[in-house]
PDB file of C-alpha atoms in Angstrom:
ATOM      1  CA  UNK A   1      -0.018   0.006  -0.006  1.00  0.00           C
ATOM      2  CA  UNK A   2       1.412   3.398  -0.947  1.00  0.00           C
ATOM      3  CA  UNK A   3       1.937   6.200   1.539  1.00  0.00           C
ATOM      4  CA  UNK A   4      -0.892   8.160  -0.132  1.00  0.00           C
ATOM      5  CA  UNK A   5      -3.246   5.158   0.197  1.00  0.00           C
ATOM      6  CA  UNK A   6      -2.357   4.751   3.864  1.00  0.00           C
ATOM      7  CA  UNK A   7      -3.092   8.466   4.508  1.00  0.00           C
ATOM      8  CA  UNK A   8      -6.419   8.194   2.740  1.00  0.00           C
ATOM      9  CA  UNK A   9      -7.342   5.069   4.709  1.00  0.00           C
ATOM     10  CA  UNK A  10      -6.350   6.672   7.983  1.00  0.00           C
ATOM     11  CA  UNK A  11      -8.411   9.769   7.161  1.00  0.00           C
ATOM     12  CA  UNK A  12     -11.438   7.635   6.281  1.00  0.00           C
ATOM     13  CA  UNK A  13     -11.123   5.720   9.568  1.00  0.00           C
ATOM     14  CA  UNK A  14     -10.885   9.011  11.552  1.00  0.00           C
ATOM     15  CA  UNK A  15     -13.959  10.406   9.715  1.00  0.00           C
ATOM     16  CA  UNK A  16     -15.930   7.200  10.351  1.00  0.00           C
ATOM     17  CA  UNK A  17     -15.395   7.533  14.088  1.00  0.00           C
ATOM     18  CA  UNK A  18     -17.366  10.768  14.039  1.00  0.00           C
ATOM     19  CA  UNK A  19     -19.641  12.117  15.456  1.00  0.00           C
ATOM     20  CA  UNK A  20     -18.973   9.920  18.500  1.00  0.00           C
ATOM     21  CA  UNK A  21     -15.261  10.798  18.691  1.00  0.00           C
ATOM     22  CA  UNK A  22     -15.650  14.489  18.010  1.00  0.00           C
ATOM     23  CA  UNK A  23     -13.838  15.583  21.167  1.00  0.00           C
ATOM     24  CA  UNK A  24     -10.924  13.274  20.423  1.00  0.00           C
ATOM     25  CA  UNK A  25     -10.579  14.708  16.901  1.00  0.00           C
ATOM     26  CA  UNK A  26     -11.618  18.373  17.313  1.00  0.00           C
ATOM     27  CA  UNK A  27     -11.135  19.131  21.068  1.00  0.00           C
ATOM     28  CA  UNK A  28     -13.115  19.108  24.239  1.00  0.00           C
ATOM     29  CA  UNK A  29     -15.454  21.973  23.292  1.00  0.00           C
ATOM     30  CA  UNK A  30     -16.460  20.562  19.932  1.00  0.00           C
ATOM     31  CA  UNK A  31     -19.871  18.991  19.257  1.00  0.00           C
ATOM     32  CA  UNK A  32     -21.086  17.064  16.227  1.00  0.00           C
ATOM     33  CA  UNK A  33     -24.120  15.598  14.621  1.00  0.00           C
ATOM     34  CA  UNK A  34     -24.796  13.693  11.470  1.00  0.00           C
ATOM     35  CA  UNK A  35     -27.949  14.116   9.357  1.00  0.00           C
ATOM     36  CA  UNK A  36     -28.721  13.558   5.697  1.00  0.00           C
ATOM     37  CA  UNK A  37     -25.244  12.248   4.926  1.00  0.00           C
ATOM     38  CA  UNK A  38     -23.644  15.470   6.250  1.00  0.00           C
ATOM     39  CA  UNK A  39     -21.447  15.508   9.322  1.00  0.00           C
ATOM     40  CA  UNK A  40     -21.612  18.882  11.107  1.00  0.00           C
ATOM     41  CA  UNK A  41     -18.992  19.900  13.690  1.00  0.00           C
ATOM     42  CA  UNK A  42     -19.467  22.995  15.853  1.00  0.00           C
ATOM     43  CA  UNK A  43     -16.341  24.496  17.405  1.00  0.00           C
ATOM     44  CA  UNK A  44     -15.637  27.664  19.445  1.00  0.00           C
ATOM     45  CA  UNK A  45     -14.412  30.625  17.393  1.00  0.00           C
ATOM     46  CA  UNK A  46     -10.956  30.288  18.945  1.00  0.00           C
ATOM     47  CA  UNK A  47     -10.691  26.805  17.431  1.00  0.00           C
ATOM     48  CA  UNK A  48     -11.873  27.819  13.938  1.00  0.00           C
ATOM     49  CA  UNK A  49      -8.549  27.493  12.095  1.00  0.00           C
ATOM     50  CA  UNK A  50      -7.453  24.432  14.038  1.00  0.00           C
ATOM     51  CA  UNK A  51     -10.751  22.705  13.119  1.00  0.00           C
ATOM     52  CA  UNK A  52     -10.277  23.528   9.446  1.00  0.00           C
ATOM     53  CA  UNK A  53      -6.706  22.214   9.531  1.00  0.00           C
ATOM     54  CA  UNK A  54      -7.911  19.080  11.267  1.00  0.00           C
ATOM     55  CA  UNK A  55     -10.557  18.592   8.572  1.00  0.00           C
ATOM     56  CA  UNK A  56      -7.926  18.941   5.832  1.00  0.00           C
ATOM     57  CA  UNK A  57      -4.983  17.154   7.414  1.00  0.00           C
ATOM     58  CA  UNK A  58      -6.554  14.419   9.576  1.00  0.00           C
ATOM     59  CA  UNK A  59      -9.827  13.770   7.806  1.00  0.00           C
ATOM     60  CA  UNK A  60      -8.635  14.200   4.227  1.00  0.00           C
ATOM     61  CA  UNK A  61     -11.131  16.943   3.432  1.00  0.00           C
ATOM     62  CA  UNK A  62      -8.948  18.671   0.876  1.00  0.00           C
ATOM     63  CA  UNK A  63     -11.813  19.915  -1.300  1.00  0.00           C
ATOM     64  CA  UNK A  64     -13.141  23.315  -0.220  1.00  0.00           C
ATOM     65  CA  UNK A  65     -16.709  23.767  -1.411  1.00  0.00           C
ATOM     66  CA  UNK A  66     -18.075  26.982   0.193  1.00  0.00           C
ATOM     67  CA  UNK A  67     -18.095  29.288   3.237  1.00  0.00           C
ATOM     68  CA  UNK A  68     -20.894  31.594   4.321  1.00  0.00           C
ATOM     69  CA  UNK A  69     -22.758  32.756   7.425  1.00  0.00           C
ATOM     70  CA  UNK A  70     -26.223  32.672   8.931  1.00  0.00           C
ATOM     71  CA  UNK A  71     -27.528  35.546  11.050  1.00  0.00           C
ATOM     72  CA  UNK A  72     -28.892  34.028  14.230  1.00  0.00           C
ATOM     73  CA  UNK A  73     -30.842  36.877  15.980  1.00  0.00           C
ATOM     74  CA  UNK A  74     -29.912  37.220  19.612  1.00  0.00           C
ATOM     75  CA  UNK A  75     -26.924  34.895  19.197  1.00  0.00           C
ATOM     76  CA  UNK A  76     -24.576  36.098  16.442  1.00  0.00           C
ATOM     77  CA  UNK A  77     -23.378  35.014  13.090  1.00  0.00           C
ATOM     78  CA  UNK A  78     -22.927  31.284  12.513  1.00  0.00           C
ATOM     79  CA  UNK A  79     -20.031  30.938  10.082  1.00  0.00           C
ATOM     80  CA  UNK A  80     -20.059  27.682   8.096  1.00  0.00           C
ATOM     81  CA  UNK A  81     -17.478  26.023   5.895  1.00  0.00           C
ATOM     82  CA  UNK A  82     -18.391  23.024   3.762  1.00  0.00           C
ATOM     83  CA  UNK A  83     -15.482  20.795   2.809  1.00  0.00           C
ATOM     84  CA  UNK A  84     -15.211  17.260   1.473  1.00  0.00           C
ATOM     85  CA  UNK A  85     -12.901  14.299   1.057  1.00  0.00           C
ATOM     86  CA  UNK A  86     -13.227  12.885  -2.451  1.00  0.00           C
ATOM     87  CA  UNK A  87     -12.243   9.219  -2.761  1.00  0.00           C
ATOM     88  CA  UNK A  88     -12.628   6.437  -5.260  1.00  0.00           C
ATOM     89  CA  UNK A  89     -16.415   6.426  -5.594  1.00  0.00           C
ATOM     90  CA  UNK A  90     -16.942   8.063  -2.191  1.00  0.00           C
ATOM     91  CA  UNK A  91     -17.512  11.524  -0.901  1.00  0.00           C
ATOM     92  CA  UNK A  92     -17.195  12.333   2.817  1.00  0.00           C
ATOM     93  CA  UNK A  93     -18.838  15.717   3.482  1.00  0.00           C
ATOM     94  CA  UNK A  94     -18.133  17.909   6.474  1.00  0.00           C
ATOM     95  CA  UNK A  95     -19.587  21.193   7.694  1.00  0.00           C
ATOM     96  CA  UNK A  96     -17.428  23.092  10.172  1.00  0.00           C
ATOM     97  CA  UNK A  97     -19.331  25.813  12.008  1.00  0.00           C
ATOM     98  CA  UNK A  98     -18.625  28.429  14.660  1.00  0.00           C
ATOM     99  CA  UNK A  99     -20.505  31.379  16.037  1.00  0.00           C
ATOM    100  CA  UNK A 100     -19.254  34.931  16.534  1.00  0.00           C
ATOM    101  CA  UNK A 101     -21.239  37.650  18.319  1.00  0.00           C
ATOM    102  CA  UNK A 102     -22.862  40.399  16.328  1.00  0.00           C
ATOM    103  CA  UNK A 103     -20.782  43.086  18.084  1.00  0.00           C
ATOM    104  CA  UNK A 104     -17.439  41.260  17.577  1.00  0.00           C
ATOM    105  CA  UNK A 105     -17.866  39.429  14.261  1.00  0.00           C
ATOM    106  CA  UNK A 106     -14.249  38.534  13.609  1.00  0.00           C
ATOM    107  CA  UNK A 107     -12.547  35.270  12.724  1.00  0.00           C
ATOM    108  CA  UNK A 108      -9.080  34.489  11.465  1.00  0.00           C
ATOM    109  CA  UNK A 109      -8.939  34.035   7.675  1.00  0.00           C
ATOM    110  CA  UNK A 110      -8.964  30.458   6.453  1.00  0.00           C
ATOM    111  CA  UNK A 111      -7.102  31.157   3.183  1.00  0.00           C
ATOM    112  CA  UNK A 112      -3.890  29.660   4.537  1.00  0.00           C
ATOM    113  CA  UNK A 113      -5.765  26.394   5.031  1.00  0.00           C
ATOM    114  CA  UNK A 114      -8.055  26.536   1.977  1.00  0.00           C
ATOM    115  CA  UNK A 115      -6.976  29.105  -0.632  1.00  0.00           C
ATOM    116  CA  UNK A 116     -10.439  28.878  -2.170  1.00  0.00           C
ATOM    117  CA  UNK A 117     -11.896  30.480   0.897  1.00  0.00           C
ATOM    118  CA  UNK A 118     -10.702  33.941  -0.195  1.00  0.00           C
ATOM    119  CA  UNK A 119     -13.692  34.846  -2.386  1.00  0.00           C
ATOM    120  CA  UNK A 120     -16.140  33.280   0.070  1.00  0.00           C
ATOM    121  CA  UNK A 121     -14.773  35.264   2.977  1.00  0.00           C
ATOM    122  CA  UNK A 122     -14.981  38.493   0.956  1.00  0.00           C
ATOM    123  CA  UNK A 123     -18.636  37.761   0.116  1.00  0.00           C
ATOM    124  CA  UNK A 124     -19.433  36.838   3.749  1.00  0.00           C
ATOM    125  CA  UNK A 125     -17.821  40.089   4.855  1.00  0.00           C
ATOM    126  CA  UNK A 126     -19.878  42.093   2.338  1.00  0.00           C
ATOM    127  CA  UNK A 127     -23.155  40.336   3.135  1.00  0.00           C
ATOM    128  CA  UNK A 128     -22.885  39.992   6.927  1.00  0.00           C
ATOM    129  CA  UNK A 129     -20.035  42.224   8.033  1.00  0.00           C
ATOM    130  CA  UNK A 130     -17.987  39.357   9.424  1.00  0.00           C
ATOM    131  CA  UNK A 131     -14.302  40.323   9.299  1.00  0.00           C
ATOM    132  CA  UNK A 132     -11.588  37.799   8.545  1.00  0.00           C
ATOM    133  CA  UNK A 133      -8.268  38.764  10.105  1.00  0.00           C
ATOM    134  CA  UNK A 134      -5.366  38.171   7.768  1.00  0.00           C
ATOM    135  CA  UNK A 135      -7.433  38.286   4.609  1.00  0.00           C
ATOM    136  CA  UNK A 136      -5.432  40.303   2.097  1.00  0.00           C
ATOM    137  CA  UNK A 137      -8.390  42.129   0.487  1.00  0.00           C
ATOM    138  CA  UNK A 138     -11.851  41.981   2.019  1.00  0.00           C
ATOM    139  CA  UNK A 139     -13.369  44.665  -0.195  1.00  0.00           C
ATOM    140  CA  UNK A 140     -15.120  43.542  -3.427  1.00  0.00           C
TER     141      UNK A 140
END
């Protein structure tokens, strides 16, 4: 078995342990649920980048699909990133979410983890006012 095949198998095994092993994979404050063939992991804002790196590096979710936000009145903005691991005839989908308060809507930019997040962060900033620290150009 090649090194690449071993990494893919290890990532698939880690993904298959979720949502039950969410705290082992994403940390003590993470929660997860699975519905309609989509695994959703919620993490604190301070763990946002770590969770995205974990998704990419440990779960094999190298495909960045989209990032956006949902305005939750009275709570804040729920920022969501949808990523996937594409395998031979399989797709493992993962939604990573966090919430930032309306009056402090700031997260670190994910573009060092997923370069494709640049445009999505810019659009999320324009639509919701969420700032992404480290983003090189948040204006449209």
